[in-house]
XYZ file of C-alpha atoms in Angstrom:
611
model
C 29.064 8.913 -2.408
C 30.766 6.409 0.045
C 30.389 3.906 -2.498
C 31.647 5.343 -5.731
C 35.010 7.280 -6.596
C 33.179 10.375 -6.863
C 33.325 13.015 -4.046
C 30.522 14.976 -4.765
C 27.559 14.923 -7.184
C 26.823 17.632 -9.563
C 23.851 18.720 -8.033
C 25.022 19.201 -4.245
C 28.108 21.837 -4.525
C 27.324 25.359 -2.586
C 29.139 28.242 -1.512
C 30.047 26.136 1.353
C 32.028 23.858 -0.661
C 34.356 26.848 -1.902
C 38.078 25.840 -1.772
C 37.511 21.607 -1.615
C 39.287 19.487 -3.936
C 35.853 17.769 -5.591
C 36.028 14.990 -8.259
C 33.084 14.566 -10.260
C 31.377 12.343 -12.836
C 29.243 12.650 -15.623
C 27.910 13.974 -18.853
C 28.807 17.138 -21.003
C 25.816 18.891 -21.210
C 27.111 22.026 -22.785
C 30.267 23.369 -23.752
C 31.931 26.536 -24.096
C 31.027 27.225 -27.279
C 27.456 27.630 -25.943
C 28.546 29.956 -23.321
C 31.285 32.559 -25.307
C 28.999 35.305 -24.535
C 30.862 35.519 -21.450
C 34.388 34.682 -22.412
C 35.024 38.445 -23.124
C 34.557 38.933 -19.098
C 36.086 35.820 -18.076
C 39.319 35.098 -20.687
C 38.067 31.402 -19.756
C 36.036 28.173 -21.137
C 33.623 26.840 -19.642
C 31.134 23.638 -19.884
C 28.644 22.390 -18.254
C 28.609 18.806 -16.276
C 25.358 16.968 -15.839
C 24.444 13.998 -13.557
C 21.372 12.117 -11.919
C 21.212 15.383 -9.430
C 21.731 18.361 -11.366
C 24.363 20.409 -13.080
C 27.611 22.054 -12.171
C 29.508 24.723 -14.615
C 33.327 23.451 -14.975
C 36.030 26.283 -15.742
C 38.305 25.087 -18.054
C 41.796 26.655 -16.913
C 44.146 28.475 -19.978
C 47.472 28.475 -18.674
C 50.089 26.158 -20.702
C 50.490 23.931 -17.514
C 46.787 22.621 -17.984
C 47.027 22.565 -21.892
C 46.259 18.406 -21.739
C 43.126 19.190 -19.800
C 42.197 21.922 -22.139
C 42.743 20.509 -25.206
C 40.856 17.221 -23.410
C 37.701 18.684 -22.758
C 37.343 21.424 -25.601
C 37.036 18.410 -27.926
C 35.036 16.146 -25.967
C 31.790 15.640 -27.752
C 28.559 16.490 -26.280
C 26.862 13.961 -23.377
C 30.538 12.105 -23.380
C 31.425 10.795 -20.179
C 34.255 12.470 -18.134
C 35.607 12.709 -14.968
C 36.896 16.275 -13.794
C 38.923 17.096 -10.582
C 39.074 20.235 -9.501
C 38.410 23.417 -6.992
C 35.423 24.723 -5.978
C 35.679 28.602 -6.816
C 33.406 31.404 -6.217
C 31.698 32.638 -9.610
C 32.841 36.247 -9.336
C 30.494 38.956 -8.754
C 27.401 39.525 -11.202
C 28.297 35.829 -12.774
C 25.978 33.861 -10.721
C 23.315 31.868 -12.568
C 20.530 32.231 -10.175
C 18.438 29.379 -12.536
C 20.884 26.786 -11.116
C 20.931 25.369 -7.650
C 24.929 25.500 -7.797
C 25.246 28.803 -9.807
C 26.851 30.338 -7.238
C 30.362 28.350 -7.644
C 31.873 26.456 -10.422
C 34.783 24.060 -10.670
C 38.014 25.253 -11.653
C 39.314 21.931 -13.675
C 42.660 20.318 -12.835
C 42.475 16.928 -14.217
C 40.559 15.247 -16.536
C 39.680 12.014 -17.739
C 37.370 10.669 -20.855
C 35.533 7.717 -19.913
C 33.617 7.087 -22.725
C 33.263 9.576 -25.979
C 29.705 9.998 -27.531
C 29.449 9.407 -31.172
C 26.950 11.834 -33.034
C 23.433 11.665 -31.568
C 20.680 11.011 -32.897
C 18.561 14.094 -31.008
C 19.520 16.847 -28.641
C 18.948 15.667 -24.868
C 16.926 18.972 -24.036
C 13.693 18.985 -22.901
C 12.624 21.304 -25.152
C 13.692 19.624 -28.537
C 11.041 18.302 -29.933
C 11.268 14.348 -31.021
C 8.954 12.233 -32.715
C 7.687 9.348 -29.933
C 9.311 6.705 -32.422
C 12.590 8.543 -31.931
C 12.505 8.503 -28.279
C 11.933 4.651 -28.046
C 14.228 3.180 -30.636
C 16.955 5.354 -28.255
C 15.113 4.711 -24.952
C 18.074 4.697 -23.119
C 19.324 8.649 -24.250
C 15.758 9.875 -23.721
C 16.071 8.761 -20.129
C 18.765 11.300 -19.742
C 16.119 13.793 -20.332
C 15.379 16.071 -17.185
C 11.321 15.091 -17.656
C 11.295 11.510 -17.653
C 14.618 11.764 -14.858
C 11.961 13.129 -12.326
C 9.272 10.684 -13.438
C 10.910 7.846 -12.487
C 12.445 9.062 -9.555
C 8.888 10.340 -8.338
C 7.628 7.066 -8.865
C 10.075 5.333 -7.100
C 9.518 7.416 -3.752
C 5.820 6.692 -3.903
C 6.016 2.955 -4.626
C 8.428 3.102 -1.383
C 6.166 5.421 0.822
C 3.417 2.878 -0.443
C 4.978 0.233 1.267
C 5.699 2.017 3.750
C 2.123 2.115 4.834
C 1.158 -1.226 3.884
C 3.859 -3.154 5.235
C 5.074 -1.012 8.217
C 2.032 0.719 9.088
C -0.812 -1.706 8.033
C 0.738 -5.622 8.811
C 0.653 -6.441 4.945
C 2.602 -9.495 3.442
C 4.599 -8.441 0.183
C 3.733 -11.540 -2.054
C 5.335 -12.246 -5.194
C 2.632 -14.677 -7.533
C 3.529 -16.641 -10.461
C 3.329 -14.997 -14.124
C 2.756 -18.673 -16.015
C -0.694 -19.339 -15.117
C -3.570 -20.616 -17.486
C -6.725 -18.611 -19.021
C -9.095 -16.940 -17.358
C -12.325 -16.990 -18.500
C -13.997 -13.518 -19.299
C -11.952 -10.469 -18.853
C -9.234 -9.034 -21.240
C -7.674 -11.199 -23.966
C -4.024 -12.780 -22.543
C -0.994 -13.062 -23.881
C -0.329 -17.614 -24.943
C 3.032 -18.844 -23.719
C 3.614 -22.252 -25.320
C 4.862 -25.063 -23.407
C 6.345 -27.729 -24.429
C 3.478 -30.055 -23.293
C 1.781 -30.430 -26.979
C -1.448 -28.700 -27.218
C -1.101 -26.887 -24.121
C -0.137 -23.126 -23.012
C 0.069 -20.968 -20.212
C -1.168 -17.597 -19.972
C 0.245 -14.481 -18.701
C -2.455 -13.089 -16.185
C -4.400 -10.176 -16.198
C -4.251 -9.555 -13.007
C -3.255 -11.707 -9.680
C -6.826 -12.300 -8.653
C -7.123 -15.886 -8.394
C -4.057 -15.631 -6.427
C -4.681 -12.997 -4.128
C -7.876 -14.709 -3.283
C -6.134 -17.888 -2.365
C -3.766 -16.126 -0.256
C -6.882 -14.982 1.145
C -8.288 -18.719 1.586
C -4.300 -19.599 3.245
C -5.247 -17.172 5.978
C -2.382 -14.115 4.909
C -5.224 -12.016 5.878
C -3.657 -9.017 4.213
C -1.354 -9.449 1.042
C -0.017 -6.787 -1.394
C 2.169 -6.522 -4.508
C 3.392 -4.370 -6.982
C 2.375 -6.735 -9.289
C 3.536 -6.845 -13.080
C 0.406 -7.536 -15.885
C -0.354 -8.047 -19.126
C -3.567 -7.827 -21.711
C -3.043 -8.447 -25.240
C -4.699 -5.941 -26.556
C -3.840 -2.086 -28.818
C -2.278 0.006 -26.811
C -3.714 3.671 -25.960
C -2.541 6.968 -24.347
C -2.974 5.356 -20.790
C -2.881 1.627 -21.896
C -0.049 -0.482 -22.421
C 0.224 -4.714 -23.158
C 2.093 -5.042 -19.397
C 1.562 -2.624 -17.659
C 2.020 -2.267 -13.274
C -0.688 -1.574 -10.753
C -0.622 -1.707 -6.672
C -2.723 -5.291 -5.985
C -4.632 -5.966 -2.590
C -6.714 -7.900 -0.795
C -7.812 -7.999 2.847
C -9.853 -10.457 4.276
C -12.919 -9.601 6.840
C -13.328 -6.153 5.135
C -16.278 -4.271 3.502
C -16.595 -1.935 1.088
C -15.750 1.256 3.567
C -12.909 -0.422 4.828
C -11.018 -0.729 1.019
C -12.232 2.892 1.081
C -10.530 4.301 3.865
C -7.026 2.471 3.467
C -6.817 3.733 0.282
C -7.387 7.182 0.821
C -5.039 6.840 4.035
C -2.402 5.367 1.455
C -2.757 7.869 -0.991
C -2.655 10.480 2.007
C 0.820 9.158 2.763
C 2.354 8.637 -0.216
C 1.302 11.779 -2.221
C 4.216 13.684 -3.242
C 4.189 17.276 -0.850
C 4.931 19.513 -3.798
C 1.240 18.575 -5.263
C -0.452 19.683 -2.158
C -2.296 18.595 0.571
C -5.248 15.081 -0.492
C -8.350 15.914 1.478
C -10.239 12.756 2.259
C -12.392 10.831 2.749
C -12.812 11.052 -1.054
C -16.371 11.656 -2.743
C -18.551 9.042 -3.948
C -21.327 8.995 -6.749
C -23.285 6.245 -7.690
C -22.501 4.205 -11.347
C -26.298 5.571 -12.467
C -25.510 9.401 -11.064
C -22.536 9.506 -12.794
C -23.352 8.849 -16.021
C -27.160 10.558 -15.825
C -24.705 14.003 -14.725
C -21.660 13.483 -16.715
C -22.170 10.777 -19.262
C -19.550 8.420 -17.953
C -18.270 5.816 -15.070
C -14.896 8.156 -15.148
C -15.834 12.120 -14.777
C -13.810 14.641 -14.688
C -15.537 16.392 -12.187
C -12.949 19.805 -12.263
C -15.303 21.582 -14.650
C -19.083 21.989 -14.645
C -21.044 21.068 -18.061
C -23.012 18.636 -16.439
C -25.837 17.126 -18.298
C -29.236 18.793 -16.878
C -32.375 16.819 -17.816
C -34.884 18.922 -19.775
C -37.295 15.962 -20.442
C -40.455 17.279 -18.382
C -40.051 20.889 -19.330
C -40.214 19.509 -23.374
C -42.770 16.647 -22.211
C -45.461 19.302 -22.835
C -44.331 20.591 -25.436
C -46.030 19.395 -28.976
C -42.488 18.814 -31.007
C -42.310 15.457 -33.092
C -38.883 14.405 -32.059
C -39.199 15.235 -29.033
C -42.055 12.689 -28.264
C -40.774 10.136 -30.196
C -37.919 10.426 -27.981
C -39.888 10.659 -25.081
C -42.503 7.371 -25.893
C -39.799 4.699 -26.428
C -38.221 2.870 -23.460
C -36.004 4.830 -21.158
C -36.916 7.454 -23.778
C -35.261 11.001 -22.489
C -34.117 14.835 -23.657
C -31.033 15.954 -21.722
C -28.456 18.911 -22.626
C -25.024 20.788 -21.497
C -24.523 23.723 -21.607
C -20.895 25.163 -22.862
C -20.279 28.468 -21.338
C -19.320 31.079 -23.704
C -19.424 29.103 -26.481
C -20.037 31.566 -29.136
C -16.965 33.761 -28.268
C -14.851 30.606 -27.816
C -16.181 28.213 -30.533
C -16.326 28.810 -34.188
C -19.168 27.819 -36.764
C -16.631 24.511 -37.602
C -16.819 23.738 -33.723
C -19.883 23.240 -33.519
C -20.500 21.085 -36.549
C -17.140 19.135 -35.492
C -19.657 18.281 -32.271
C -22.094 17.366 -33.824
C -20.659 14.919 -36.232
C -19.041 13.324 -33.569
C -21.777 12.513 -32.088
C -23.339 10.998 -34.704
C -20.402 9.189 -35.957
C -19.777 7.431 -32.560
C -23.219 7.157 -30.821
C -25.704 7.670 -33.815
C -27.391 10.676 -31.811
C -27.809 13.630 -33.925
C -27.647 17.335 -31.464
C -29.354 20.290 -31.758
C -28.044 23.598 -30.507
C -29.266 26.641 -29.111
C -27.480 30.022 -28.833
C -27.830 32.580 -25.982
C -27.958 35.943 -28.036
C -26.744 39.197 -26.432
C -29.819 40.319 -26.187
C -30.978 37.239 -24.269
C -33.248 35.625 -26.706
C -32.755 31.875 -27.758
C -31.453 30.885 -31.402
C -32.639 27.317 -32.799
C -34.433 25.466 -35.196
C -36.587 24.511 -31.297
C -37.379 27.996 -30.726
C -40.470 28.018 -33.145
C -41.983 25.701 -30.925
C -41.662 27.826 -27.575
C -43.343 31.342 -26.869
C -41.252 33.389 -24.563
C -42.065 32.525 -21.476
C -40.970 29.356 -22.363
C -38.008 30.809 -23.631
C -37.345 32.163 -20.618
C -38.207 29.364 -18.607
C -35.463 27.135 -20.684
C -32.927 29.703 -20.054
C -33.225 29.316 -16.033
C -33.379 25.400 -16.828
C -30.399 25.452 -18.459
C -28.636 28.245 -16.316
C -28.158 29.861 -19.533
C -26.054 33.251 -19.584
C -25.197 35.352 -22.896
C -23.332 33.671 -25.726
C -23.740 30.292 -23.713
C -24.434 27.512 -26.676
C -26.641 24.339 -25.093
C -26.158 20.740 -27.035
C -29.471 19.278 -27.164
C -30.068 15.419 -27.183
C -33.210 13.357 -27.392
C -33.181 9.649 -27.830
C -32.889 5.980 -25.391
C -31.239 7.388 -21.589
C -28.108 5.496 -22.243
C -26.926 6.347 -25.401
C -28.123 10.482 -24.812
C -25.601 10.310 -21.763
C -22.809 8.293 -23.379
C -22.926 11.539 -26.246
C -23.000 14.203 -24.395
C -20.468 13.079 -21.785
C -18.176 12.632 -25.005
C -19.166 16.066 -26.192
C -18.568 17.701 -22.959
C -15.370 16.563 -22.920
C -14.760 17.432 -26.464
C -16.267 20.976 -25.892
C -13.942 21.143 -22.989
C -10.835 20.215 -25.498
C -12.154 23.532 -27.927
C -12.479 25.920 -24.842
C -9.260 25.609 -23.200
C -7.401 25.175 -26.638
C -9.082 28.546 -27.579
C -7.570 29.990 -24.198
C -10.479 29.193 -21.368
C -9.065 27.180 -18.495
C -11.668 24.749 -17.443
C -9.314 21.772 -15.732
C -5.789 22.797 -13.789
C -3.779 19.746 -14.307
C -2.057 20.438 -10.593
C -5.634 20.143 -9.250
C -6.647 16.629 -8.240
C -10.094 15.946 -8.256
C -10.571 12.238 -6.535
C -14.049 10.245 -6.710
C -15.513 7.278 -6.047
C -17.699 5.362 -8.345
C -19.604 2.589 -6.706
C -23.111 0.223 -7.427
C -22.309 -0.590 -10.468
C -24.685 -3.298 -12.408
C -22.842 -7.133 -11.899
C -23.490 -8.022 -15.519
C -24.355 -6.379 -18.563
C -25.643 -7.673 -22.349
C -22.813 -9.214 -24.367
C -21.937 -6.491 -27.627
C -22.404 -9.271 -29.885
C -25.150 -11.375 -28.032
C -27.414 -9.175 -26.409
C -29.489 -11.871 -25.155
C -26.146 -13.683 -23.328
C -24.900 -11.798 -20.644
C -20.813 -10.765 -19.350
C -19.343 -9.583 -16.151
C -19.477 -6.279 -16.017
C -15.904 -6.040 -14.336
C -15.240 -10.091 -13.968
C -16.789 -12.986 -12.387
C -15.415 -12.505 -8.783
C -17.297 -10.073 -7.950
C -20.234 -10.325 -5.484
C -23.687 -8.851 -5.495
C -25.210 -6.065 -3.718
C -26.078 -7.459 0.051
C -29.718 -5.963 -1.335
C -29.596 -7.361 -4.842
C -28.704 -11.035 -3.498
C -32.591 -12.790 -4.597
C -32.264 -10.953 -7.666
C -29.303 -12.979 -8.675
C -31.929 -16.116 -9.307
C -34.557 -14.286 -10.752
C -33.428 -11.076 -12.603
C -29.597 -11.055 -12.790
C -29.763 -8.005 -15.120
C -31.224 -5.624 -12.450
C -28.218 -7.153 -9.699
C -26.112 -4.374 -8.599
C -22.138 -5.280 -7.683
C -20.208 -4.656 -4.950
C -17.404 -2.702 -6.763
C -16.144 0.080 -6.730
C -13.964 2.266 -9.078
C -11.264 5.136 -8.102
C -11.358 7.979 -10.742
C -8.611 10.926 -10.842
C -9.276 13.650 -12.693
C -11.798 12.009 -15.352
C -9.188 8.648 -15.561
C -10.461 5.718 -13.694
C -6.814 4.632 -11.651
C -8.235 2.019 -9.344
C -10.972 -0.279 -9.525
C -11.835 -3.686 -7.035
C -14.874 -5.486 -5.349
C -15.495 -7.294 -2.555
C -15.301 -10.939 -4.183
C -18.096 -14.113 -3.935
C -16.509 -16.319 -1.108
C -19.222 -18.686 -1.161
C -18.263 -21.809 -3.877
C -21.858 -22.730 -4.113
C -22.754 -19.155 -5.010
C -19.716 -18.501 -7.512
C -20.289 -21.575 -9.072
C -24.146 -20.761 -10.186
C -22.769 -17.000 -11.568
C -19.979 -18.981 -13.875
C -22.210 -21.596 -14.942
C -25.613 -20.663 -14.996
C -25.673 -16.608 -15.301
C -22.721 -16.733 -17.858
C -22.306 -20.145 -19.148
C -18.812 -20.645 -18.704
C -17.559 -23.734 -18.013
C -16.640 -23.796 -14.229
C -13.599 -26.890 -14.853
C -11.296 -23.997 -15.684
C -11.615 -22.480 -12.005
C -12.458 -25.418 -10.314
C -8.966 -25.211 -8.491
C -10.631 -21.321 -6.555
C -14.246 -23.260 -6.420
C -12.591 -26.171 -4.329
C -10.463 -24.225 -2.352
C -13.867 -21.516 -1.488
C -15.654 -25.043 0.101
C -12.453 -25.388 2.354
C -13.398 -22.245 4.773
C -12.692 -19.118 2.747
C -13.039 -15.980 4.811
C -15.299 -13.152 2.952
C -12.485 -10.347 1.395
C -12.226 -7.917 -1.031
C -9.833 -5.736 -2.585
C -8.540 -3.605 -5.493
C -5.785 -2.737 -7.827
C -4.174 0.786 -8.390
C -3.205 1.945 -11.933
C 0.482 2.625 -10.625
C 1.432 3.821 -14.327
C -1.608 5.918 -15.356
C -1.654 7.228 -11.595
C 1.998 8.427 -12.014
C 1.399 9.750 -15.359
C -1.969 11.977 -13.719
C 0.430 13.662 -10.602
C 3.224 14.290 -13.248
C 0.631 15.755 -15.880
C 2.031 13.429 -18.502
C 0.628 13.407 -21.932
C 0.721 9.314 -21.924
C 1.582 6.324 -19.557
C 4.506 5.964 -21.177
C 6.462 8.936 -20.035
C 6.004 7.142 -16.931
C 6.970 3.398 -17.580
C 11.239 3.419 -18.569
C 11.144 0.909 -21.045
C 7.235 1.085 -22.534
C 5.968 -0.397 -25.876
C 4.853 1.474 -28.303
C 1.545 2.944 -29.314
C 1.091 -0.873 -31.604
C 3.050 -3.089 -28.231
C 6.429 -3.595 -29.992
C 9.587 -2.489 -28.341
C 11.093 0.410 -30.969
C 14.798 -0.290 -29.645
C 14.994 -4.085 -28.847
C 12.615 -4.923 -32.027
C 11.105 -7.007 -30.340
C 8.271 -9.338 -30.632
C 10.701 -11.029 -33.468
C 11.305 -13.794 -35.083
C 12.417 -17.311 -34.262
C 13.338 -20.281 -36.223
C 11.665 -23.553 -36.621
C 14.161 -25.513 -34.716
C 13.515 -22.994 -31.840
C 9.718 -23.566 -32.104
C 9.950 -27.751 -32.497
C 10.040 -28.391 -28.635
C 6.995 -26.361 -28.959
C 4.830 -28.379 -31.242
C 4.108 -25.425 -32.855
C 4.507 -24.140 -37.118
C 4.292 -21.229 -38.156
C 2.448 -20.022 -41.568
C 5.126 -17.822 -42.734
C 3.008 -16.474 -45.407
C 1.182 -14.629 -43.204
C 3.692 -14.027 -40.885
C 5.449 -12.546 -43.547
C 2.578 -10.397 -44.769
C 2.577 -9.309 -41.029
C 6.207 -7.871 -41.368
C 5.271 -5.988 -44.517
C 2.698 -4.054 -42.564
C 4.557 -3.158 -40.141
C-alpha cells in the first residue's frame, strides 16, 4: 500500500486492526438491501466492499451528522467505485461471518467518495450466475472481476515467476526475447500472413521459436528460455486457441533424460502447495504401449479401462469376423471393459457408443454383458461353450453387470476406437454419479519413441513429420533413415497431464548434412526456405534439444478449468475473433495500397454475413 492512497486492502483487516482509521478502495459488491435480514438487530446499513484481495462489510452510520455519506452510498449502484474512510469496529457478538476472512470486524463509514458510478450491467459479477461464453467476452473486462478467473490469473502469474525462478536463478538460463515477423515454415501448423510492403512478399507469425532457439543454440547461449507468445491459424478448441503461450527451451549438450529431469525439477518447484505434493521422476510409456493400452499418445491414466487384447483367446475360435479380422495386416480383436456398466449405462448408452464408433473410425463394436448370475450376454456367446465363457470372463477381469466393448479390425484403427470409447464411457459413468478421474489428482506421464514420420492423410504414399522436421532419429534407428524411413523411431518426447498432452520437444538433427537429406529427400521440401539453420548447422552447432510447455492448457489442468480460456485474460473465441474489440475487422483500400494487396469484397462480404 506504500504506493497508493489506500491504507489497507479489503482483504487484510483483522481483529487486530480494531480502532484504526482505514481508507479503502474499491467495488460495491453488495448493498444493504441484500443484507436487511439483519437490520432489525443492528438499526444499521450495511454493504459490502470488494477488491483484488477480498471483501470487507462497510457499516453505513444513521445519525443526521453522516446523512451525505448515507445518502452517498445507499444510492451508489452496484460494482461502482468508491472510496470509504472509516473505523475498524468489532462485529458484535453472534454477527461474525465466519465465511469471510475479515468477518470478524467491519468498517464503520465516515467519509465517502464516488469515483466512478456503474451504469446497468450487463450480468451479475457472481460466480455463480450463469453467462453465456459470448457474454463473458464481449465484456471481458467485468468478467475479470469474477472471483474464478481473479485466482486464475493470479495463480498463473506466481508459477510463471517460480518458473523463472528455477531457470534463471537456479539453472544459469538466458531469458531471450525472439522476433514474431519471421517467414514460413515448412510443415507444421498453418501460420498466420503478415503483409509487407515489399510486393509479393509476407512474413509469418511463428509457430513456435524453434529455428530461433536452435540458433541461440549454434551462438553458444548454451541454455535459453522464454515465455514465448505463438500463433497457428487454425479453429479454435476447448484447449486450443490462434496465439496461444507456452514455456520454450533448449539446452545444448543434453539428452533425452536430461530434458526429463529439469522438467520434473521445474514443475517440482513451481507447483502451487495447495495441489499437493508432484512425485517424480514422472512415468514413461512408450508411443506403441500407449496406444496398444489406452488407444492414444495422451492417456488419462487416473482410471483403468485399458484395452486388453483378446486376439489369441478368439484366434481359435471358428467366428467369421473374427478371422477376417485376424488374416489382414496388423489384423487384431481387443476390448475394455466398463465396470458396472449395466447399473450405470442405459440401453441409449450403449448404442450412443457404438455409433460413435462407427461414425468416427468406421469400426462397428460388439458388446457383452456380465449377468448376475455370471453368464455372458452377446450375439458372440453362441460361438463359446462355457468354459470358454468362463475363460473370457478371467480375460477380461469381468465382474457382474460389467459390459465389455468388443473390436475386431486393422491394430491402429481398433485402438484409436476404443481409446475414444473409453473415454466416452468414462463421460456416461461419472455423469451417472461414478467417480472415475478426481480433477485435484494429477496423473503425469511421459510419452516417448514415437515414429519420425508418418503417411501424409491425403498422400499416403508421401510422407510428413510426425511432430516437425527438427527432430532427430532414434540413436538405434539412424541406418534406417536411408533405407526404411517409415520404421525410424524419433527422439521426442511428449508430457501428458491428466489425458492432455501439455509439453512436447525432441532432441533436434544438429548435423546440416543429415537435416538436409530428411527436408529434401524423405519429405521433399525444398531446403532454400531453411537454408539460413542448414548454413549456420555446418558452422559448429553443438547437439541440443528441448521442449515447450503448454503454459495455458497447463494452467487450465491445476485450476480444473472447463477451457484454456478461463485461463488466458483476453482469449478469442471458440471461431478466433475477439467478442469485445471485434476484431479481425475491416480496413480500407487506401490502408491496404502500401500493401499491394485487393481485396474481393464479394466474398469478404459474404464472410461478414456468416458470421
Amino acid at each position: 500500500n506504500s504506493f497508493v492512497t489506500r491504507t489497507n486492502t479489503c482483504g487484510e483487516l483483522r481483529s487486530a486492526h480494531v480502532g484504526q482509521e482505514v481508507t479503502l478502495y474499491g467495488w460495491i459488491q453488495y448493498q444493504s438491501f441484500f443484507l436487511l435480514c439483519f437490520s432489525w438487530i443492528r438499526q444499521g446499513l450495511f454493504l459490502v466492499l470488494r477488491d483484488f484481495q477480498g471483501l470487507t462489510q462497510i457499516l453505513i452510520p444513521q445519525d443526521e451528522a453522516h446523512h451525505h455519506v448515507k445518502k452517498l452510498l445507499s444510492n451508489a449502484p452496484v460494482e461502482s467505485v468508491v472510496r470509504v474512510t472509516g473505523i475498524v469496529s468489532a462485529r458484535p457478538p453472534g454477527q461474525e461471518n465466519l465465511r469471510m476472512p475479515t468477518g470478524d470486524i467491519e468498517v464503520k463509514a465516515e467519509t465517502a467518495e464516488i469515483l466512478n458510478s456503474c451504469k446497468k450491467l450487463p450480468f451479475e459479477i457472481k460466480d455463480f450466475m450463469k453467462k453465456s461464453e459470448a457474454l463473458r467476452m464481449q465484456y471481458r473486462y467485468l468478467d475479470l472481476r469474477s472471483v474464478q478467473l481473479q485466482y486464475n490469473l493470479r495463480l498463473r502469474s506466481q508459477i510463471v515467476m517460480r518458473m523463472r525462478e528455477y531457470l534463471c536463478n537456479l539453472h544459469g538460463f538466458v531469458d531471450v526475447e525472439t522476433p514474431t515477423l519471421f517467414k514460413r515454415t515448412p510443415g507444421g501448423a498453418k501460420e498466420f500472413l503478415v503483409p509487407s510492403r515489399e510486393a509479393g512478399k509476407f512474413y509469418s507469425l511463428p509457430q513456435s521459436p524453434q529455428q530461433f532457439k536452435q540458433l541461440l543454440m549454434v551462438g553458444g547461449l548454451d541454455r535459453y528460455f522464454q515465455v514465448a507468445r505463438c500463433y497457428r491459424d487454425e479453429g479454435s478448441r476447448p484447449d486450443r486457441q490462434p496465439e496461444f503461450t507456452q514455456i520454450d527451451i533448449e539446452m545444448s549438450f543434453v539428452d533425452q533424460a536430461g530434458i526429463r529431469r529439469l522438467i520434473e525439477g521445474l514443475l517440482q518447484y513451481s507447483w502451487p502447495e495447495e495441489r499437493g505434493c508432484l512425485t517424480t521422476p514422472f512415468p514413461s510409456m512408450t508411443y506403441e504401449a500407449a496406444l496398444a493400452d489406452y488407444g492414444t499418445d495422451k492417456p488419462d491414466t487416473r482410471f483403468g479401462m485399458k484395452i486388453v487384447d483378446i486376439s489369441d483367446f478368439l484366434r481359435r475360435l471358428d467366428i467369421q469376423f473374427v478371422q477376417n479380422a485376424l488374416r489382414c495386416p496388423h489384423g487384431t480383436v481387443k476390448a475394455i471393459c466398463i465396470p458396472q456398466g449395466m447399473r450405470y449405462l442405459k440401453n441409449k448408452d450403449l448404442e450412443s457408443l457404438k455409433e460413435s464408433a462407427k461414425s468416427q473410425f468406421n469400426q462397428e463394436i460388439m458388446e457383452i454383458i456380465c449377468r448376475p448370475d455370471g453368464s455372458l450376454e452377446s450375439l458372440l456367446t453362441k460361438f463359446l461353450g462355457e468354459k470358454q465363457q468362463s475363460e473370457l470372463i478371467q480375460a477380461l477381469n469381468m465382474q457382474v453387470d460389467d459390459v465389455v466393448l468388443l473390436a475386431a479390425g486393422e491394430h491402429k484403427q481398433v485402438c484409436s476406437a476404443l481409446g475414444s470409447l473409453r473415454l466416452e464411457s468414462a463421460d456416461l459413468l461419472e455423469a451417472a454419479g461414478l467417480v472415475l478421474r478426481d480433477p485435484m489428482t494429477f496423473h503425469f506421464l511421459w510419452v516417448v519413441d514415437f515414429p519420425l514420420f508418418l503417411p501424409k492423410e491425403e498422400n499416403p504414399t508421401e510422407l510428413e513429420s510426425a511432430h516437425h522436421p527438427f527432430t532427430a532419429p532414434h540413436p538405434s534407428d539412424t541406418s534406417l533413415l536411408y533405407s526404411d524411413p517409415t520404421k525410424v523411431r524419433s527422439q521426442h518426447y511428449d508430457l501428458v497431464l491428466n489425458g492432455s498432452e501439455v509439453g512436447g520437444g525432441s532432441i533436434r538433427i544438429h548435423s546440416a548434412e543429415q537435416q538436409r537429406y530428411v527436408l529434401e529427400k524423405v519429405l521433399k521440401e525444398d531446403s532454400e526456405v531453411l537454408s539460413h539453420l542448414l548454413e549456420a548447422l555446418e558452422f559448429g552447432a553443438p547437439p541440443h534439444g528441448g521442449i515447450a510447455l503448454g503454459l495455458d492448457r497447463l494452467i487450465s489442468l491445476i485450476v480444473d478449468a472447463p477451457s484454456i480460456r478461463d485461463v488466458i485474460a483476453f482469449p478469442k473465441s471458440f471461431r478466433g475473433r475477439d467478442l469485445m474489440g471485434n476484431a479481425p475487422d475491416y480496413v480500407t483500400p487506401e490502408e491496404l495500397e502500401p500493401y499491394h494487396i485487393q481485396v474481393s469484397w464479394p466474398l469478404a462480404e459474404k464472410e461478414a454475413k456468416q458470421n
